[in-house]
């Protein structure tokens, strides 16, 4: 099924779903005056049609990013709220169907039933109750997700961690390292806010910085308006980066190799170079202070399940046997359990991103929860097994839903310490 066919299918589905909701609302609010009903109908269908036209325009026309973001946010929130209402509508339809079936068997007349309801003085019908309960319930995600867009998308938080590395050379004891991940520049719509996060990072004065993949959503051109901002990300001992699953253009060009896809990837790689970031693609670097060294290794994306396995650890660890500490940049945290723990015990700590913490959940100093934890065992924060550690950064940017609720964008500051 092609892209246009998928979009047309979704539009037809949403129109049918909208009609179902529309009829359900009218069936409950029967006492509306004709004028009120007409105004409601015009507003309902005008909004629905305008929203669908806006989605098509966002996909196929070169709209300003801010306008495109507003349209897609409105579409996302509308769909979520209506799906939350759906169970209440289905329950009411099922209830009424059972009542009709019972009445038909008992041959009870509708006027008699209505009279009985009026005699008992029932203040609100069950249908009205279910509809209003559905509306109130739908308002909860509407309010929280709207607040996540307004306040959460760029509410950068600094997470501070001490990273204990038993074999850390004395010259590196107390050194400061920073990590950011998952910029997803194609999703941004507030350049000033993005710059504010970069300034927060630089104010920490890290000695070196890791970026653990997903610079863009799909296309290298997404960095056009943000390259100048992220070019400011510098550190005395360097900025080291790696690629994430989105950087290869697989979601735009497909998994099959093509000249256009290869050209886009080279442009992404060139962007790292122009910003002064040292992109590690299945290779390593030696970080040296006062004659002592540690290893910084980076591989291309390697993920479990449907995610691509471009990374080659055998190349990344090459000629590093003499180094007392090895730090690995690998975008997908599933790589740690899928390959690193079992086959590469020489890796002291791995740094990842990818999960975004699903941009929704709860995260405090001593407790964290997100739906993503049912997909990824390691999804946010620091993990350890035996002598190996993993840190998962929940990301600097966002993808899909243009906001964050509870799981805020992260800048991680590590202090490396000897045991």
Coordinates of C-alpha atoms in Angstrom, one line a residue:
X1 CA 0.0 0.0 0.0
X2 CA 1.5 3.4 -1.1
X3 CA 1.8 6.5 1.0
X4 CA -1.2 8.2 -0.6
X5 CA -3.4 5.0 -0.1
X6 CA -2.5 4.9 3.6
X7 CA -3.3 8.5 4.1
X8 CA -6.6 8.2 2.2
X9 CA -7.5 5.1 4.3
X10 CA -6.8 7.0 7.6
X11 CA -8.9 9.9 6.4
X12 CA -11.9 7.7 5.6
X13 CA -11.5 5.9 8.9
X14 CA -11.4 9.1 10.8
X15 CA -14.4 10.5 9.0
X16 CA -16.4 7.4 9.8
X17 CA -15.2 7.6 13.4
X18 CA -16.1 11.3 13.5
X19 CA -19.6 10.6 12.2
X20 CA -20.1 7.9 15.0
X21 CA -19.1 10.4 17.7
X22 CA -21.2 13.1 16.1
X23 CA -24.3 11.0 16.1
X24 CA -23.7 9.8 19.6
X25 CA -23.5 13.3 20.9
X26 CA -26.7 14.4 19.1
X27 CA -28.5 11.3 20.5
X28 CA -27.7 12.3 24.0
X29 CA -28.4 16.1 23.7
X30 CA -31.8 15.8 22.1
X31 CA -33.1 18.9 23.9
X32 CA -30.9 21.2 22.0
X33 CA -32.7 23.9 20.1
X34 CA -32.6 23.6 16.2
X35 CA -30.3 26.6 16.0
X36 CA -27.9 25.2 18.6
X37 CA -27.9 21.9 16.8
X38 CA -27.1 23.6 13.5
X39 CA -24.2 25.6 14.9
X40 CA -22.8 22.5 16.6
X41 CA -23.0 20.6 13.3
X42 CA -21.3 23.3 11.3
X43 CA -18.5 23.7 13.8
X44 CA -18.0 20.0 14.2
X45 CA -17.6 19.2 10.5
X46 CA -15.8 22.5 9.6
X47 CA -13.1 21.6 12.2
X48 CA -12.9 18.0 11.0
X49 CA -12.6 18.9 7.3
X50 CA -10.1 21.8 8.0
X51 CA -8.0 19.4 10.1
X52 CA -7.8 16.8 7.4
X53 CA -7.0 19.4 4.7
X54 CA -4.3 20.7 7.1
X55 CA -2.8 17.3 7.5
X56 CA -2.5 16.9 3.7
X57 CA -1.1 20.4 3.4
X58 CA 1.5 19.6 6.1
X59 CA 2.7 16.6 4.2
X60 CA 2.7 17.8 0.7
X61 CA 3.1 21.6 0.9
X62 CA 6.1 23.5 2.0
X63 CA 4.4 25.1 5.0
X64 CA 6.3 27.0 7.8
X65 CA 7.4 24.5 10.4
X66 CA 5.5 26.3 13.2
X67 CA 2.2 26.1 11.2
X68 CA 2.9 22.4 10.4
X69 CA 3.5 21.7 14.0
X70 CA 0.3 23.4 15.1
X71 CA -1.8 21.4 12.6
X72 CA -0.2 18.1 13.5
X73 CA -0.5 18.8 17.3
X74 CA -4.2 19.6 16.8
X75 CA -4.7 16.4 14.8
X76 CA -2.9 14.3 17.4
X77 CA -4.8 15.7 20.3
X78 CA -8.2 15.4 18.5
X79 CA -7.6 11.7 17.7
X80 CA -6.4 10.9 21.2
X81 CA -9.4 12.5 22.8
X82 CA -11.9 10.8 20.5
X83 CA -10.3 7.4 21.1
X84 CA -10.5 8.0 24.8
X85 CA -14.3 8.7 24.4
X86 CA -14.8 5.6 22.2
X87 CA -15.2 3.0 25.0
X88 CA -17.9 5.1 26.7
X89 CA -19.8 5.4 23.4
X90 CA -19.5 1.6 22.7
X91 CA -20.7 0.8 26.3
X92 CA -23.7 3.0 25.8
X93 CA -24.6 1.5 22.4
X94 CA -24.2 -2.0 23.9
X95 CA -26.4 -1.0 26.8
X96 CA -29.1 0.4 24.6
X97 CA -29.0 -2.6 22.3
X98 CA -29.5 -4.9 25.3
X99 CA -32.4 -2.8 26.5
X100 CA -34.1 -2.9 23.1
X101 CA -33.6 -6.7 22.9
X102 CA -35.2 -7.1 26.4
X103 CA -38.1 -4.8 25.5
X104 CA -38.8 -6.6 22.3
X105 CA -38.9 -9.9 24.2
X106 CA -41.2 -8.5 26.9
X107 CA -43.2 -6.4 24.4
X108 CA -42.7 -3.4 26.6
X109 CA -43.8 -0.1 24.9
X110 CA -41.3 2.7 24.7
X111 CA -43.8 5.4 25.9
X112 CA -44.5 3.3 29.1
X113 CA -40.8 3.0 29.8
X114 CA -40.3 6.7 29.3
X115 CA -43.2 7.4 31.6
X116 CA -41.7 5.2 34.2
X117 CA -38.4 7.0 34.0
X118 CA -40.2 10.3 34.3
X119 CA -42.2 9.1 37.3
X120 CA -39.0 8.0 39.2
X121 CA -37.5 11.4 38.7
X122 CA -34.2 10.2 37.3
X123 CA -32.1 13.3 37.1
X124 CA -29.9 12.2 34.2
X125 CA -30.3 9.4 31.7
X126 CA -27.6 6.7 31.6
X127 CA -26.7 7.7 28.0
X128 CA -26.1 11.3 29.1
X129 CA -24.1 10.2 32.1
X130 CA -21.9 7.9 29.9
X131 CA -21.4 10.7 27.3
X132 CA -20.5 13.3 29.9
X133 CA -18.2 10.8 31.7
X134 CA -16.5 10.2 28.4
X135 CA -16.0 13.9 27.8
X136 CA -14.6 14.5 31.2
X137 CA -12.2 11.5 30.8
X138 CA -11.1 12.7 27.3
X139 CA -10.4 16.1 28.8
X140 CA -7.7 14.6 31.1
X141 CA -5.3 13.6 28.2
X142 CA -6.3 16.7 26.3
X143 CA -5.2 18.9 29.2
X144 CA -2.0 16.9 30.1
X145 CA -0.9 16.5 26.4
X146 CA -1.6 20.2 25.7
X147 CA 0.4 21.2 28.7
X148 CA 3.2 18.9 27.6
X149 CA 3.4 20.8 24.3
X150 CA 3.3 24.2 26.0
X151 CA 5.7 23.5 28.8
X152 CA 7.5 20.2 28.3
X153 CA 9.0 20.2 24.9
X154 CA 11.8 22.6 25.7
X155 CA 11.9 22.3 29.5
X156 CA 15.5 21.0 29.6
X157 CA 16.7 19.4 32.8
X158 CA 20.2 18.7 33.9
X159 CA 20.8 15.2 35.4
X160 CA 23.9 14.8 37.4
X161 CA 25.6 11.4 37.9
X162 CA 28.8 10.1 39.4
X163 CA 30.2 7.4 37.2
X164 CA 32.4 5.0 39.2
X165 CA 35.0 3.3 37.0
X166 CA 37.4 1.1 39.0
X167 CA 40.2 1.2 36.4
X168 CA 40.0 4.9 35.7
X169 CA 43.5 6.5 35.4
X170 CA 44.3 9.0 38.1
X171 CA 44.5 11.8 35.5
X172 CA 40.8 11.4 34.7
X173 CA 39.6 11.2 38.3
X174 CA 37.0 14.0 38.7
X175 CA 36.8 14.9 35.0
X176 CA 33.4 16.2 33.8
X177 CA 31.7 14.6 30.8
X178 CA 28.3 15.6 29.3
X179 CA 25.8 13.6 27.1
X180 CA 23.0 14.7 24.9
X181 CA 21.0 12.4 22.6
X182 CA 18.2 12.3 20.1
X183 CA 18.1 15.9 18.8
X184 CA 15.6 15.2 16.1
X185 CA 16.1 18.6 14.5
X186 CA 13.2 18.1 12.0
X187 CA 10.7 18.3 14.9
X188 CA 11.9 21.6 16.4
X189 CA 9.8 24.8 15.9
X190 CA 11.4 27.1 18.5
X191 CA 14.9 28.1 17.7
X192 CA 15.4 30.3 20.7
X193 CA 14.4 27.5 23.1
X194 CA 16.8 25.1 21.5
X195 CA 19.6 27.6 21.9
X196 CA 18.7 28.0 25.5
X197 CA 19.3 24.3 26.1
X198 CA 22.7 24.4 24.4
X199 CA 23.6 27.4 26.6
X200 CA 22.6 25.3 29.7
X201 CA 24.9 22.5 28.5
X202 CA 27.9 24.9 27.8
X203 CA 27.4 26.6 31.2
X204 CA 28.3 23.3 32.8
X205 CA 31.8 23.5 31.2
X206 CA 32.2 19.8 30.5
X207 CA 35.7 18.5 29.5
X208 CA 34.3 16.4 26.7
X209 CA 30.8 15.7 25.3
X210 CA 29.0 12.6 23.9
X211 CA 26.1 12.8 21.4
X212 CA 24.5 9.4 21.0
X213 CA 22.6 9.6 17.7
X214 CA 19.4 10.7 15.9
X215 CA 20.5 14.2 14.8
X216 CA 17.6 14.3 12.3
X217 CA 14.2 12.6 11.8
X218 CA 15.0 11.6 8.2
X219 CA 16.7 14.3 6.1
X220 CA 20.0 16.0 6.5
X221 CA 18.3 19.3 5.4
X222 CA 16.5 19.4 8.7
X223 CA 19.7 20.7 10.3
X224 CA 19.8 23.7 8.0
X225 CA 18.2 26.0 10.6
X226 CA 19.9 24.5 13.6
X227 CA 23.5 23.7 12.5
X228 CA 24.7 27.1 13.7
X229 CA 23.2 26.4 17.2
X230 CA 24.7 23.0 17.6
X231 CA 28.1 24.1 16.2
X232 CA 28.4 26.0 19.5
X233 CA 28.6 22.6 21.3
X234 CA 32.3 22.4 22.0
X235 CA 34.5 21.0 24.8
X236 CA 38.3 21.1 25.5
X237 CA 38.8 17.4 24.9
X238 CA 36.3 17.2 22.0
X239 CA 32.7 16.3 21.1
X240 CA 32.2 12.6 20.1
X241 CA 29.1 11.5 18.3
X242 CA 27.5 8.5 16.7
X243 CA 24.5 7.8 14.4
X244 CA 21.0 6.7 15.4
X245 CA 18.4 4.7 13.5
X246 CA 16.8 7.9 12.1
X247 CA 20.0 9.3 10.6
X248 CA 20.2 6.7 7.8
X249 CA 17.0 7.9 6.1
X250 CA 15.5 4.4 6.3
X251 CA 12.1 5.8 7.2
X252 CA 12.0 8.1 4.2
X253 CA 13.9 6.2 1.5
X254 CA 13.3 2.6 2.7
X255 CA 15.8 0.0 3.7
X256 CA 16.9 -0.7 0.1
X257 CA 20.1 1.2 -0.9
X258 CA 19.7 4.0 -3.4
X259 CA 21.8 6.9 -4.6
X260 CA 19.5 9.4 -3.0
X261 CA 19.6 7.6 0.4
X262 CA 23.4 7.4 0.2
X263 CA 23.7 11.1 -0.6
X264 CA 21.5 12.0 2.3
X265 CA 23.6 9.9 4.7
X266 CA 26.8 11.5 3.5
X267 CA 25.2 14.9 4.1
X268 CA 24.3 13.9 7.7
X269 CA 27.9 12.7 8.2
X270 CA 29.2 16.0 6.7
X271 CA 27.0 18.0 9.1
X272 CA 28.8 16.3 12.1
X273 CA 32.1 17.3 10.5
X274 CA 31.0 20.9 9.9
X275 CA 29.9 21.3 13.5
X276 CA 33.3 20.0 14.7
X277 CA 32.0 16.8 16.1
X278 CA 34.1 13.6 15.9
X279 CA 31.7 11.1 14.4
X280 CA 32.6 7.5 15.4
X281 CA 31.4 4.9 12.9
X282 CA 32.7 1.5 14.1
X283 CA 35.9 3.1 15.3
X284 CA 37.6 4.4 18.4
X285 CA 39.7 7.3 19.8
X286 CA 42.3 7.6 22.5
X287 CA 41.6 10.4 25.0
X288 CA 44.9 11.4 26.6
X289 CA 45.6 13.5 29.8
X290 CA 49.1 13.7 31.3
X291 CA 50.3 10.7 29.5
X292 CA 47.4 8.5 30.6
X293 CA 44.7 7.3 28.2
X294 CA 41.1 6.0 28.1
X295 CA 39.2 4.7 25.0
X296 CA 36.2 6.3 23.4
X297 CA 34.4 3.8 21.1
X298 CA 31.5 4.5 18.8
X299 CA 29.5 2.2 16.5
X300 CA 26.8 2.7 14.0
X301 CA 23.2 1.8 15.0
X302 CA 22.7 -1.7 16.4
X303 CA 19.2 -2.5 17.7
X304 CA 17.2 -5.6 18.6
X305 CA 14.1 -6.5 16.7
X306 CA 13.1 -4.4 13.7
X307 CA 15.9 -1.8 14.2
X308 CA 18.9 -2.0 11.9
X309 CA 22.2 -3.6 12.9
X310 CA 24.7 -1.5 11.1
X311 CA 27.2 -1.5 14.0
X312 CA 30.3 -3.6 14.0
X313 CA 31.8 -4.0 17.4
X314 CA 34.8 -6.0 16.2
X315 CA 36.0 -2.9 14.4
X316 CA 35.1 -0.5 17.3
X317 CA 37.2 -2.4 19.8
X318 CA 40.2 -2.9 17.5
X319 CA 43.6 -2.0 19.0
X320 CA 42.1 -1.0 22.4
X321 CA 43.2 -4.0 24.5
X322 CA 45.8 -1.9 26.3
X323 CA 43.4 0.8 27.4
X324 CA 42.3 0.6 31.1
X325 CA 38.8 2.1 30.5
X326 CA 36.6 1.9 27.4
X327 CA 33.5 4.1 27.0
X328 CA 31.1 3.1 24.2
X329 CA 28.7 5.3 22.3
X330 CA 25.8 3.1 20.9
X331 CA 22.4 4.7 20.1
X332 CA 20.1 1.9 21.0
X333 CA 20.2 0.6 24.6
X334 CA 19.0 -2.9 23.5
X335 CA 22.6 -3.3 22.1
X336 CA 23.9 -3.5 25.7
X337 CA 21.9 -6.6 26.6
X338 CA 21.8 -8.0 23.0
X339 CA 25.6 -8.0 22.4
X340 CA 27.8 -6.0 24.8
X341 CA 27.1 -7.9 28.0
X342 CA 27.5 -11.3 26.4
X343 CA 30.4 -10.7 24.0
X344 CA 32.4 -7.6 25.0
X345 CA 33.2 -7.6 28.8
X346 CA 36.0 -5.1 28.2
X347 CA 33.4 -2.3 27.8
X348 CA 33.2 -0.4 31.1
X349 CA 30.3 1.8 30.3
X350 CA 27.9 2.3 27.3
X351 CA 26.0 5.5 26.6
X352 CA 22.7 5.4 24.7
X353 CA 19.4 7.3 23.9
X354 CA 16.7 6.2 21.5
X355 CA 13.8 5.5 23.9
X356 CA 12.9 9.2 24.7
X357 CA 11.2 7.7 27.8
X358 CA 8.3 7.6 25.3
X359 CA 8.1 11.4 26.2
X360 CA 5.4 10.4 28.8
X361 CA 5.6 9.1 32.3
X362 CA 6.9 9.9 35.8
X363 CA 10.5 10.5 36.7
X364 CA 11.7 11.5 40.1
X365 CA 15.0 11.0 42.0
X366 CA 14.0 7.6 43.3
X367 CA 11.2 6.5 41.0
X368 CA 10.5 6.3 37.3
X369 CA 7.7 4.8 35.2
X370 CA 6.8 5.0 31.5
X371 CA 4.9 2.7 29.1
X372 CA 8.2 2.3 27.3
X373 CA 9.5 0.1 30.1
X374 CA 7.3 -2.7 28.8
X375 CA 9.3 -2.5 25.5
X376 CA 12.8 -1.7 26.8
X377 CA 14.2 -3.2 30.0
X378 CA 16.8 -0.4 30.1
X379 CA 15.0 2.9 29.1
X380 CA 16.2 5.8 31.3
X381 CA 19.1 6.4 33.7
X382 CA 22.0 4.3 35.0
X383 CA 22.1 0.5 34.9
X384 CA 24.8 -2.0 36.0
X385 CA 25.5 -5.7 35.7
X386 CA 28.7 -7.1 37.1
X387 CA 31.4 -4.6 36.1
X388 CA 29.6 -3.1 33.1
X389 CA 27.3 0.0 33.2
X390 CA 24.8 1.6 30.8
X391 CA 23.4 5.1 30.8
X392 CA 20.2 5.8 28.8
X393 CA 19.6 9.5 28.1
X394 CA 15.9 10.3 27.4
X395 CA 16.7 12.7 24.7
X396 CA 17.1 16.4 23.9
X397 CA 14.4 16.7 21.2
X398 CA 11.1 15.0 20.5
X399 CA 9.5 12.9 17.7
X400 CA 5.9 12.5 16.8
X401 CA 4.1 14.0 19.7
X402 CA 5.7 17.5 19.9
X403 CA 5.9 17.7 23.7
X404 CA 6.8 15.8 26.9
X405 CA 4.7 14.9 29.9
X406 CA 6.7 13.9 33.0
X407 CA 9.8 12.7 31.0
X408 CA 11.5 16.0 30.2
X409 CA 14.4 16.7 27.8
X410 CA 17.7 15.8 29.3
X411 CA 21.3 17.1 29.5
X412 CA 23.4 14.6 31.5
X413 CA 26.5 15.7 33.4
X414 CA 28.8 12.9 34.6
X415 CA 31.7 13.1 37.0
X416 CA 34.1 10.3 36.4
X417 CA 35.5 8.8 39.6
X418 CA 37.9 6.1 40.5
X419 CA 36.7 3.3 42.8

